[in-house]
PDB file of C-alpha atoms in Angstrom:
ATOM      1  CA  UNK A   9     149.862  25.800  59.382  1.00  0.00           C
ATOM      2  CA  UNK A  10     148.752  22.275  60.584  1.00  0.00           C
ATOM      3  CA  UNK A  11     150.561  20.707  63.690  1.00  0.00           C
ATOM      4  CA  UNK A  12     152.876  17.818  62.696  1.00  0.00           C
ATOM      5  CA  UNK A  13     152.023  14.414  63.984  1.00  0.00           C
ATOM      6  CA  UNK A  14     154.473  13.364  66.033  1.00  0.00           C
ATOM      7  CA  UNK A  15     156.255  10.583  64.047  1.00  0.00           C
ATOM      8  CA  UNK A  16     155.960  12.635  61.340  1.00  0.00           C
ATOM      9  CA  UNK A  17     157.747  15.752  63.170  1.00  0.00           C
ATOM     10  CA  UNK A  18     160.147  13.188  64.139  1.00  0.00           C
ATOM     11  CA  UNK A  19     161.411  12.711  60.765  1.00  0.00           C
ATOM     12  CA  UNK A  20     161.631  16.265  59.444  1.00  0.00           C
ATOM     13  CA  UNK A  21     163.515  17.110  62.662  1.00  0.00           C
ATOM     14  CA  UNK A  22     166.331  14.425  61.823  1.00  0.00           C
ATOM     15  CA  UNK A  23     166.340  16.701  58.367  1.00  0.00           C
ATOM     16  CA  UNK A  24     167.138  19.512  60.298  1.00  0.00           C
ATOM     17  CA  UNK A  25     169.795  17.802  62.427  1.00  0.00           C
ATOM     18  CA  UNK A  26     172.033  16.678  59.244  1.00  0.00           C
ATOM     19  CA  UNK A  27     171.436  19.549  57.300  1.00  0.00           C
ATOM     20  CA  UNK A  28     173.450  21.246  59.678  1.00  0.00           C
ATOM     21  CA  UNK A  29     176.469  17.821  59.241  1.00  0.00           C
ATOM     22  CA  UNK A  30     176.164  18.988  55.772  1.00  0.00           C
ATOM     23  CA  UNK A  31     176.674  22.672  56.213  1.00  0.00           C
ATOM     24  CA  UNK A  32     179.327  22.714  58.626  1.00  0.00           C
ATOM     25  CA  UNK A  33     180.948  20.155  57.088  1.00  0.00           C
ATOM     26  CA  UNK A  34     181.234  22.154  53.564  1.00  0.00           C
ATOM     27  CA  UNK A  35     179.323  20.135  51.744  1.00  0.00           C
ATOM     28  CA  UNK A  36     176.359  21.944  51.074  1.00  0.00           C
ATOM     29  CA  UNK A  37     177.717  25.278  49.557  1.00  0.00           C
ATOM     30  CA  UNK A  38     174.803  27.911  48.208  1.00  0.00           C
ATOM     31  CA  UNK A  39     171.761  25.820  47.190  1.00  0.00           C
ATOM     32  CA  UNK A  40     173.823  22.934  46.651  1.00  0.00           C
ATOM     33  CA  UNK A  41     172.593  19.522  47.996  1.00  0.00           C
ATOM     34  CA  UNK A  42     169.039  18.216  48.775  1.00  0.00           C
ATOM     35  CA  UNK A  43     166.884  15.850  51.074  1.00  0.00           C
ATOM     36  CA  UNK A  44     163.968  14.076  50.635  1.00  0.00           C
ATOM     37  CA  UNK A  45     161.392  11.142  52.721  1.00  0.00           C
ATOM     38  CA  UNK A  46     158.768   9.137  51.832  1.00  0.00           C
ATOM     39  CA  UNK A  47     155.836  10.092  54.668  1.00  0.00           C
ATOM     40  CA  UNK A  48     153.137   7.951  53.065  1.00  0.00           C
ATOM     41  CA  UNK A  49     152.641   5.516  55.870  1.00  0.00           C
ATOM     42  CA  UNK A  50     153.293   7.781  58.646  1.00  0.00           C
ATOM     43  CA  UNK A  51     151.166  10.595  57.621  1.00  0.00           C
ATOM     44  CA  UNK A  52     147.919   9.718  57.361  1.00  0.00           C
ATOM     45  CA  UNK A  53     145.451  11.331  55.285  1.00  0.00           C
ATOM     46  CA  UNK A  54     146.197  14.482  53.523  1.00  0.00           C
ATOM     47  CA  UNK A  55     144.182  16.821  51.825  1.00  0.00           C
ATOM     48  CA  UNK A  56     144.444  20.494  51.090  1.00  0.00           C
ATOM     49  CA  UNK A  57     143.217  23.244  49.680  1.00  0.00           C
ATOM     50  CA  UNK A  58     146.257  24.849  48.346  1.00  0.00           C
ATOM     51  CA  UNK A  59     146.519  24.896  44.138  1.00  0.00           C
ATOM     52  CA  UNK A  60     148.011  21.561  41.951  1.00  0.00           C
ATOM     53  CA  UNK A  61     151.039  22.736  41.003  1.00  0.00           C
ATOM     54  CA  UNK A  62     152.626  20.941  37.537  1.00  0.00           C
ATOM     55  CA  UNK A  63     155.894  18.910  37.917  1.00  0.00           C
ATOM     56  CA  UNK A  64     158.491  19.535  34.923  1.00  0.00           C
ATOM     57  CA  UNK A  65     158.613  15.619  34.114  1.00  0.00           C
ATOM     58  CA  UNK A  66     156.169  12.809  33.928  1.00  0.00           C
ATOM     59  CA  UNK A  67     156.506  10.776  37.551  1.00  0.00           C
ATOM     60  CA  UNK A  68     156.393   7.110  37.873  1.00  0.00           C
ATOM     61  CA  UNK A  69     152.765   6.219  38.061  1.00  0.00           C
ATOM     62  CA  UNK A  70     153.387   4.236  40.961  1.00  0.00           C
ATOM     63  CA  UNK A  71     153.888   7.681  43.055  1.00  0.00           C
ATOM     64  CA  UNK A  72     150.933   8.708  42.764  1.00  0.00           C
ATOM     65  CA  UNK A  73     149.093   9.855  46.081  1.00  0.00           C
ATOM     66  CA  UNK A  74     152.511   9.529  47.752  1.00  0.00           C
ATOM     67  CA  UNK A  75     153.591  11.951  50.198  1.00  0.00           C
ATOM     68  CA  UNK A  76     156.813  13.221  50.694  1.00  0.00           C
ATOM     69  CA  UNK A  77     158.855  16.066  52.292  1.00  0.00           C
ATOM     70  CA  UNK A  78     161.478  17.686  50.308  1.00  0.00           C
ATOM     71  CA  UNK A  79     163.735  20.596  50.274  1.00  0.00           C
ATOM     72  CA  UNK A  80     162.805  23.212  47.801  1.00  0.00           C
ATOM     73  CA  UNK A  81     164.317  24.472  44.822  1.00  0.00           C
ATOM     74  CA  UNK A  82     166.916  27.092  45.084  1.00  0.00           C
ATOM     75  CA  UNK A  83     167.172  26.817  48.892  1.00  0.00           C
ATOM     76  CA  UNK A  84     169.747  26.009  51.131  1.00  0.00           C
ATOM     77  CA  UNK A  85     170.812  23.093  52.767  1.00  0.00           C
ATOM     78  CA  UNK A  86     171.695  25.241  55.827  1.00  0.00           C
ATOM     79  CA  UNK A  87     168.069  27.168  55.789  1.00  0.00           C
ATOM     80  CA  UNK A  88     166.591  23.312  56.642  1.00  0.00           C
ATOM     81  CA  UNK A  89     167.205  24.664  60.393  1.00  0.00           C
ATOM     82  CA  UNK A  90     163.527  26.020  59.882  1.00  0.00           C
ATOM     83  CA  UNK A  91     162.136  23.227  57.686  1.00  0.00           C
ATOM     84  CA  UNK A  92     158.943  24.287  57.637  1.00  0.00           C
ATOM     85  CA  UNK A  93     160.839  27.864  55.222  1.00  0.00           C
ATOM     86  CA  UNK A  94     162.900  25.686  53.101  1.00  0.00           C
ATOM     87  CA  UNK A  95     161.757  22.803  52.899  1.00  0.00           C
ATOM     88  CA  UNK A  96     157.933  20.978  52.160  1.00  0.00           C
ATOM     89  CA  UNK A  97     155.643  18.270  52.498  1.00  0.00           C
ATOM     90  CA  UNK A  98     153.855  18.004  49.199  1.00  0.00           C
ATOM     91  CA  UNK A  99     151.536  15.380  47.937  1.00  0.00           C
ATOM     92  CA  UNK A 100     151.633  13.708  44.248  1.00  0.00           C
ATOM     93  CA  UNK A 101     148.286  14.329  42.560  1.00  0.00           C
ATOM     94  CA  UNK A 102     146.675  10.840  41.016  1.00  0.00           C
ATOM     95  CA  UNK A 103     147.885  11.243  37.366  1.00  0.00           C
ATOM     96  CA  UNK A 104     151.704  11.745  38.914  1.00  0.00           C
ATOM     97  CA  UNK A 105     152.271  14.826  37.236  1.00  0.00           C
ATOM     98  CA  UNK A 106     151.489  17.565  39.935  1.00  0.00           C
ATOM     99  CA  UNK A 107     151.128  17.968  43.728  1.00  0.00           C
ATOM    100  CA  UNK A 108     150.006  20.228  46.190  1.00  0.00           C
ATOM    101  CA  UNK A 109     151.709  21.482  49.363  1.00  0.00           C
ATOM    102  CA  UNK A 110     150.496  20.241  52.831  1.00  0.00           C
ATOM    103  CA  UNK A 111     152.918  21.479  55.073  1.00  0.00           C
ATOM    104  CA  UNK A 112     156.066  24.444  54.694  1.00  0.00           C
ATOM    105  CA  UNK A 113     157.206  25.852  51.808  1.00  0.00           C
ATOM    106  CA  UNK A 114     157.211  28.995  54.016  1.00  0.00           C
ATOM    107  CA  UNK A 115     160.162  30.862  51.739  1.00  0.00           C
ATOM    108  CA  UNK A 116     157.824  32.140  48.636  1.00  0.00           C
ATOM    109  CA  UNK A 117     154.485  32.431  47.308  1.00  0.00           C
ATOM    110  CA  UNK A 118     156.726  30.382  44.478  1.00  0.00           C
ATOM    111  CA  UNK A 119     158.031  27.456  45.834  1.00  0.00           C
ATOM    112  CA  UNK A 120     158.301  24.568  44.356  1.00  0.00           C
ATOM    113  CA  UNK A 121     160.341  21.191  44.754  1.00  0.00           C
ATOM    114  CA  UNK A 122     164.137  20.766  44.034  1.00  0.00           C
ATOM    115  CA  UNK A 123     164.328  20.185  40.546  1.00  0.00           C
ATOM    116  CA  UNK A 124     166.603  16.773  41.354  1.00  0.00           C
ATOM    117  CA  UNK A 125     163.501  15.725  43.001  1.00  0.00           C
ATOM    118  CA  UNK A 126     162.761  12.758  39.940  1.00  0.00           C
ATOM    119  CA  UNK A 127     165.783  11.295  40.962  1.00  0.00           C
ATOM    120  CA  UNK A 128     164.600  11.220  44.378  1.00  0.00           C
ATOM    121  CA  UNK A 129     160.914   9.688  43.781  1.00  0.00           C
ATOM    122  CA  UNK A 130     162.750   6.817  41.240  1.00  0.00           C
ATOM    123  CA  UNK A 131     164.999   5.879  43.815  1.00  0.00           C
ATOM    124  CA  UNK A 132     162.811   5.356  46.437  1.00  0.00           C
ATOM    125  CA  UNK A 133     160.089   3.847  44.194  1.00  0.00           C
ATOM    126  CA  UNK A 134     162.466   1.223  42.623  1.00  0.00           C
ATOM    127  CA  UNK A 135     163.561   0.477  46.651  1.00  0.00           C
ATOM    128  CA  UNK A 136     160.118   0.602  47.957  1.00  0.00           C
ATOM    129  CA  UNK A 137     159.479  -1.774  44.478  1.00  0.00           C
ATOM    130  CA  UNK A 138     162.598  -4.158  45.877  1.00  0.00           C
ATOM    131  CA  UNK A 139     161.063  -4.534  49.028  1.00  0.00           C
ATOM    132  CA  UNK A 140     163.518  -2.497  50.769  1.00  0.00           C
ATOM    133  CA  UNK A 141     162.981  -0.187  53.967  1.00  0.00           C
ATOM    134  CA  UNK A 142     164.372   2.703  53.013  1.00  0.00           C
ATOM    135  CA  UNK A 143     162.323   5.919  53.001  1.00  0.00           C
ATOM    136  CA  UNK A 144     164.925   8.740  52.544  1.00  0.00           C
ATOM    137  CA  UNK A 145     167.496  10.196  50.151  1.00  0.00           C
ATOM    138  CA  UNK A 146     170.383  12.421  50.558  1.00  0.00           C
ATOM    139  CA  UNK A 147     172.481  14.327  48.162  1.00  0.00           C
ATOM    140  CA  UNK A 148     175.337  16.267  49.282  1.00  0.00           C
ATOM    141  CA  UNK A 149     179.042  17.508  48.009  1.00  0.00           C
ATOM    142  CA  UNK A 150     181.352  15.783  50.083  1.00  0.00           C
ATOM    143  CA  UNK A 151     184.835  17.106  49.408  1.00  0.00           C
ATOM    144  CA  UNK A 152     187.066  14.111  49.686  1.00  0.00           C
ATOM    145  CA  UNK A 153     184.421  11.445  47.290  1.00  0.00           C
ATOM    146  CA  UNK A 154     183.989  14.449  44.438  1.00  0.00           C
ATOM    147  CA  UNK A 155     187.919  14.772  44.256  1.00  0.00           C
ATOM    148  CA  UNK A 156     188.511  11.531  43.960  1.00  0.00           C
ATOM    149  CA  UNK A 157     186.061  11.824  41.705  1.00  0.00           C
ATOM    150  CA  UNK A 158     188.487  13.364  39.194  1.00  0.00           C
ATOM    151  CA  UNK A 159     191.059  10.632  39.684  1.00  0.00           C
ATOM    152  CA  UNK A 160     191.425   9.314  35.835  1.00  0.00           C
ATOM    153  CA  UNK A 161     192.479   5.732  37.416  1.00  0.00           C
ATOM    154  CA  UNK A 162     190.092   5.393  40.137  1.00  0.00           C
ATOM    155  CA  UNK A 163     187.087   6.803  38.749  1.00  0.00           C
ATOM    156  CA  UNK A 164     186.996   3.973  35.892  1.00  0.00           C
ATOM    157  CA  UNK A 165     184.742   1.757  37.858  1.00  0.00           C
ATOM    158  CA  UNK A 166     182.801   1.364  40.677  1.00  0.00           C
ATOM    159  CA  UNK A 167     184.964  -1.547  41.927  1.00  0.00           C
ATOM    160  CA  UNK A 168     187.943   0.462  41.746  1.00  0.00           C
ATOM    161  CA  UNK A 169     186.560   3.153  43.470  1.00  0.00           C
ATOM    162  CA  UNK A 170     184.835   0.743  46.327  1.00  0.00           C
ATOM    163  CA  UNK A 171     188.400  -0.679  46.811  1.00  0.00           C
ATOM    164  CA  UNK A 172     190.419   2.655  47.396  1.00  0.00           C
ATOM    165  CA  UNK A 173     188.118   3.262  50.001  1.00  0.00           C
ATOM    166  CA  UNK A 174     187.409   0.588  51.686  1.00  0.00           C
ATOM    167  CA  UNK A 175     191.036  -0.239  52.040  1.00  0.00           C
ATOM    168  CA  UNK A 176     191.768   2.584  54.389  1.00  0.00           C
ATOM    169  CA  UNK A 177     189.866   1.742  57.260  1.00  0.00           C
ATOM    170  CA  UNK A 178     188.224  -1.530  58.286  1.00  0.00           C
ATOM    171  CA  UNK A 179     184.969   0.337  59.521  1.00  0.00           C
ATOM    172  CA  UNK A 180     184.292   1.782  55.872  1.00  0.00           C
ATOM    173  CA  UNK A 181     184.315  -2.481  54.692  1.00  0.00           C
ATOM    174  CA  UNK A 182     181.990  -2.655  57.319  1.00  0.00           C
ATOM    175  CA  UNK A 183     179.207   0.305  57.716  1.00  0.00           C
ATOM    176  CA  UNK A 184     179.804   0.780  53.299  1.00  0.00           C
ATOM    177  CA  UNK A 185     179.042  -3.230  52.820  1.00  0.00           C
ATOM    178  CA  UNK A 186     177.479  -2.612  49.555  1.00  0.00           C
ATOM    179  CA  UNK A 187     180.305  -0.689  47.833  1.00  0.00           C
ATOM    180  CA  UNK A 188     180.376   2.154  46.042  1.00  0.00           C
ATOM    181  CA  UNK A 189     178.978   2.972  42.731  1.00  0.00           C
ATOM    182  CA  UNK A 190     180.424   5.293  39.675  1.00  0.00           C
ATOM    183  CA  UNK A 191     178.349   7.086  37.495  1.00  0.00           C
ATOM    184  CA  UNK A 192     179.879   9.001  35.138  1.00  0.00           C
ATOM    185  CA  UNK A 193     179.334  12.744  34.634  1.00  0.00           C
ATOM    186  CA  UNK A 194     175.866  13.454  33.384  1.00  0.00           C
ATOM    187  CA  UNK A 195     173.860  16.778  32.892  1.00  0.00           C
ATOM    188  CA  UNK A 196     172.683  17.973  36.503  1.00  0.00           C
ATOM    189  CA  UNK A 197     168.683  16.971  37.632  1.00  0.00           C
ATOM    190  CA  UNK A 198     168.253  14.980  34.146  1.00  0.00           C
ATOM    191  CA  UNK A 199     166.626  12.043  33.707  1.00  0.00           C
ATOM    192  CA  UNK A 200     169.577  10.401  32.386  1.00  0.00           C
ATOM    193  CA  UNK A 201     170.927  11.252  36.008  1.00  0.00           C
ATOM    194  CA  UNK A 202     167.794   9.937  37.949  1.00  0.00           C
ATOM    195  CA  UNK A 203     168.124   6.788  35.609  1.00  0.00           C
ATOM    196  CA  UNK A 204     171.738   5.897  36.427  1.00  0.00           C
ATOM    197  CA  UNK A 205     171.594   6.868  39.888  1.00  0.00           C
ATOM    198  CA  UNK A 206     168.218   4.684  40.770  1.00  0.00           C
ATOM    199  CA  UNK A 207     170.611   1.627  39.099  1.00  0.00           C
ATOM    200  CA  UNK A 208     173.096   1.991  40.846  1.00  0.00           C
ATOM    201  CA  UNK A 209     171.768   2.506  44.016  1.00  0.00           C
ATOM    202  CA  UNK A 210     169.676  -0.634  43.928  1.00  0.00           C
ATOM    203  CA  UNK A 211     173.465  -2.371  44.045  1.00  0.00           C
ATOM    204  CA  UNK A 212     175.349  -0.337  46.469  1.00  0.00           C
ATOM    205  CA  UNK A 213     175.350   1.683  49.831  1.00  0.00           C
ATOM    206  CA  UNK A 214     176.452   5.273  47.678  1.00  0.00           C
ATOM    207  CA  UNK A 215     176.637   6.716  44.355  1.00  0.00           C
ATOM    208  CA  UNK A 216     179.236   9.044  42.902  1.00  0.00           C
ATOM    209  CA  UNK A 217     178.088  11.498  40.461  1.00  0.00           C
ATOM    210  CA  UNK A 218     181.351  11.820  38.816  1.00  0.00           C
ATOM    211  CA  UNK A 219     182.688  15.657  39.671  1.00  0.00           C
ATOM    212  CA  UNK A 220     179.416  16.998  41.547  1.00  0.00           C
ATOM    213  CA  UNK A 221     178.443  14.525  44.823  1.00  0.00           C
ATOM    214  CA  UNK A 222     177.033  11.639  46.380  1.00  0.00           C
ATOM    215  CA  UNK A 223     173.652   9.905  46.866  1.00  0.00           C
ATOM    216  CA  UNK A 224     172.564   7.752  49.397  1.00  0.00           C
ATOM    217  CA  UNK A 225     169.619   6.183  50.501  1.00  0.00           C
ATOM    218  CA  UNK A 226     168.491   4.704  53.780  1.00  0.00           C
ATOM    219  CA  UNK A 227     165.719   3.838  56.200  1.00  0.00           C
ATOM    220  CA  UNK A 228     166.146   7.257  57.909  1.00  0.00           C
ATOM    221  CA  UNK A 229     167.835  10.793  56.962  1.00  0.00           C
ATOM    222  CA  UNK A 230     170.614   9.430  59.717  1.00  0.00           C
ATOM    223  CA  UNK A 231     171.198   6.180  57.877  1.00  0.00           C
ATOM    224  CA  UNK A 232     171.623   7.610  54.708  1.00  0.00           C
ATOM    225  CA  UNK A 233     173.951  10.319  55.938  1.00  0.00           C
ATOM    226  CA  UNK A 234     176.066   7.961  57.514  1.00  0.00           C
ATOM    227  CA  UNK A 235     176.738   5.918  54.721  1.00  0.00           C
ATOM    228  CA  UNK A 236     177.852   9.001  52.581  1.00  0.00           C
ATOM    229  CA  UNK A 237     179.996  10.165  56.106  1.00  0.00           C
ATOM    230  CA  UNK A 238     182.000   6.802  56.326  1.00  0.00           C
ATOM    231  CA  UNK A 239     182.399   6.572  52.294  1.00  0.00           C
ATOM    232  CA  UNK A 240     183.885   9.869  52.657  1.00  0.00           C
ATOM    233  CA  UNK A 241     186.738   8.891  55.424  1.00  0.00           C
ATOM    234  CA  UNK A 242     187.868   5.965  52.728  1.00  0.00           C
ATOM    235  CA  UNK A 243     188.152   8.986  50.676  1.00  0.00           C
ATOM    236  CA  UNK A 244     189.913  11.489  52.955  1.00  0.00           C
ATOM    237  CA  UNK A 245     192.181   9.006  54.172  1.00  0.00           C
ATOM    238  CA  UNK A 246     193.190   8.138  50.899  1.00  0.00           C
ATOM    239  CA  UNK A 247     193.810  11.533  49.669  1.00  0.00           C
ATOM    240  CA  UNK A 248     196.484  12.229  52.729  1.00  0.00           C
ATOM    241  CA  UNK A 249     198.200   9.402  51.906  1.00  0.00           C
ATOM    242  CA  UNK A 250     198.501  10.651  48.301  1.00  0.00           C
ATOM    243  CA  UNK A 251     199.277  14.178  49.406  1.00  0.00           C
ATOM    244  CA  UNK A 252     201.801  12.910  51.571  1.00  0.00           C
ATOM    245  CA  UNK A 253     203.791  11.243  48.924  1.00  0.00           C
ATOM    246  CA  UNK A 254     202.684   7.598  49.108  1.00  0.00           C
ATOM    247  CA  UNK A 255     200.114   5.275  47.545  1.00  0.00           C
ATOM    248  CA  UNK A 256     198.703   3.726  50.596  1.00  0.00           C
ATOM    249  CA  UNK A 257     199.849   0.338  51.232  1.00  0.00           C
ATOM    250  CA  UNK A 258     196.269  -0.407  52.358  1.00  0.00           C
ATOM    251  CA  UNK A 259     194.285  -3.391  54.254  1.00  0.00           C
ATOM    252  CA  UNK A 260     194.426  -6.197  52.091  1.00  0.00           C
ATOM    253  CA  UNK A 261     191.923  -8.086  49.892  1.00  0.00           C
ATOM    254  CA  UNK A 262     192.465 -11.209  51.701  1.00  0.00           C
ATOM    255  CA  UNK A 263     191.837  -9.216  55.042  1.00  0.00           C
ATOM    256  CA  UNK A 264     188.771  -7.464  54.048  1.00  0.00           C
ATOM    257  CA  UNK A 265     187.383 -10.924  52.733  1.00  0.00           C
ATOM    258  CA  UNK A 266     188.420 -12.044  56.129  1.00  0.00           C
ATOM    259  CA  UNK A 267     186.431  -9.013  57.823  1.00  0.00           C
ATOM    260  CA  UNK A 268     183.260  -9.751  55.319  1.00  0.00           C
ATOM    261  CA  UNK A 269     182.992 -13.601  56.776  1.00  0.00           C
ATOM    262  CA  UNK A 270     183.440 -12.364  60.605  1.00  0.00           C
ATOM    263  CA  UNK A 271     180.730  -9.805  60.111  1.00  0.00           C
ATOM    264  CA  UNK A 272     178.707 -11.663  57.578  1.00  0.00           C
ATOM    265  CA  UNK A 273     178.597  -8.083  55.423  1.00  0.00           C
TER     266      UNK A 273
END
């Protein structure tokens, strides 16, 4: 297997750092949960002699020749501690509708990319298409956001849900600027799902898929975990209070609006 370059190795190592957040957090149960990076600019050129392997759905053209690493479908969040076994670095094929592997896929003669993978490659096309910096997505099952999830109230609207968290604690206004987004409960790696979550990332920090996680995006695996961490706290805290026996009084709108101006969120 080729030696990593060292930015490159850099990258993949942060995967294996929150992988392990993930796991011990319980948030990444089974196969549940995946990672992926952009790597075009930082890996140079690729070629390799292993087979084109078909993707199940048409890519967006403008991936072509892109490189990415991503965890592989089936494994587990926790098995990213070698990510080199369950994870890859594959490269899109011209026509976007293959790739081959460069890099890991140690765990089969078989393996292929997570099958939410689309959703992955539209999100950070349409941000790399925005002009934004971010290279890397996370998806993971944080306990506190997929309960709330299932409030009937809360769950109507991305505002709604933005507000019951970032009412708890001052830091989630702050390091969650961009709010939370909804998306109600679609059919697992579809394109419906890769649709609606692109959208709605384009306009906030983290996406909900209603019942079954959270997405985030950010410049680095780090960044993108840590929006999906503090989002989560909003949640948790929010949840005690309930448990408790009391809807949380909460830091006001007039306060947070007061927070936005002083930190110019």
């Amino acid at each position: 297997m080729i030696e990593l370059d060292a930015a490159v190795k850099n990258e993949v190592d942060k995967v294996t750092e929150v992988s392990q957040y993930l796991w011990q957090r319980e948030w990444a149960e089974r196969n549940g949960g995946n990672i992926s990076i952009d790597l075009t600019d930082i890996y140079g050129n690729a070629t390799s002699n292993s087979p084109v392997k078909q993707l199940p759905f048409q890519y967006p053209s403008s991936c072509a020749n892109r490189i990415y690493y991503v965890k592989g479908t089936g494994q587990r969040i926790r098995e990213l501690r070698n990510a080199d076994y369950a994870g890859c670095i594959l490269k899109i094929n011209n026509q976007a509708s293959g790739y081959q592997i460069l890099w890991g896929g140690a765990a089969s003669d078989s393996f292929a990319p997570t099958s939410e993978f689309i959703s992955h490659v539209k999100i950070l096309e349409a941000k790399r298409a925005a002009g934004s910096h971010h290279k890397t997505v996370v998806h993971t099952h944080p306990l506190e956001l997929i309960a709330l999830s299932h409030h009937s109230d809360i769950s109507k609207s991305s505002e709604l849900f933005t507000y019951a968290c970032w009412q708890m604690l001052p830091e989630v206004r702050a390091f969650v600027p961009k709010g939370i987004g909804m998306i109600p409960y679609c059919l697992p790696s579809s394109e419906e799902l890769a649709d609606k979550t692109t959208e709605s990332l384009l306009d906030h920090d983290v996406a909900i898929w209603e019942k079954h996680g959270a997405v985030a995006a950010g410049d680095d695996v780090l960044q993108a975990f840590d929006y999906i961490d503090v989002a989560n706290k909003g949640a948790k805290l929010y949840l005690m209070c309930l448990a408790s026996g009391f809807r949380p009084e909460g830091v006001s709108r007039q306060d947070m609006e007061t927070l936005k101006q002083e930190f110019d969120l």
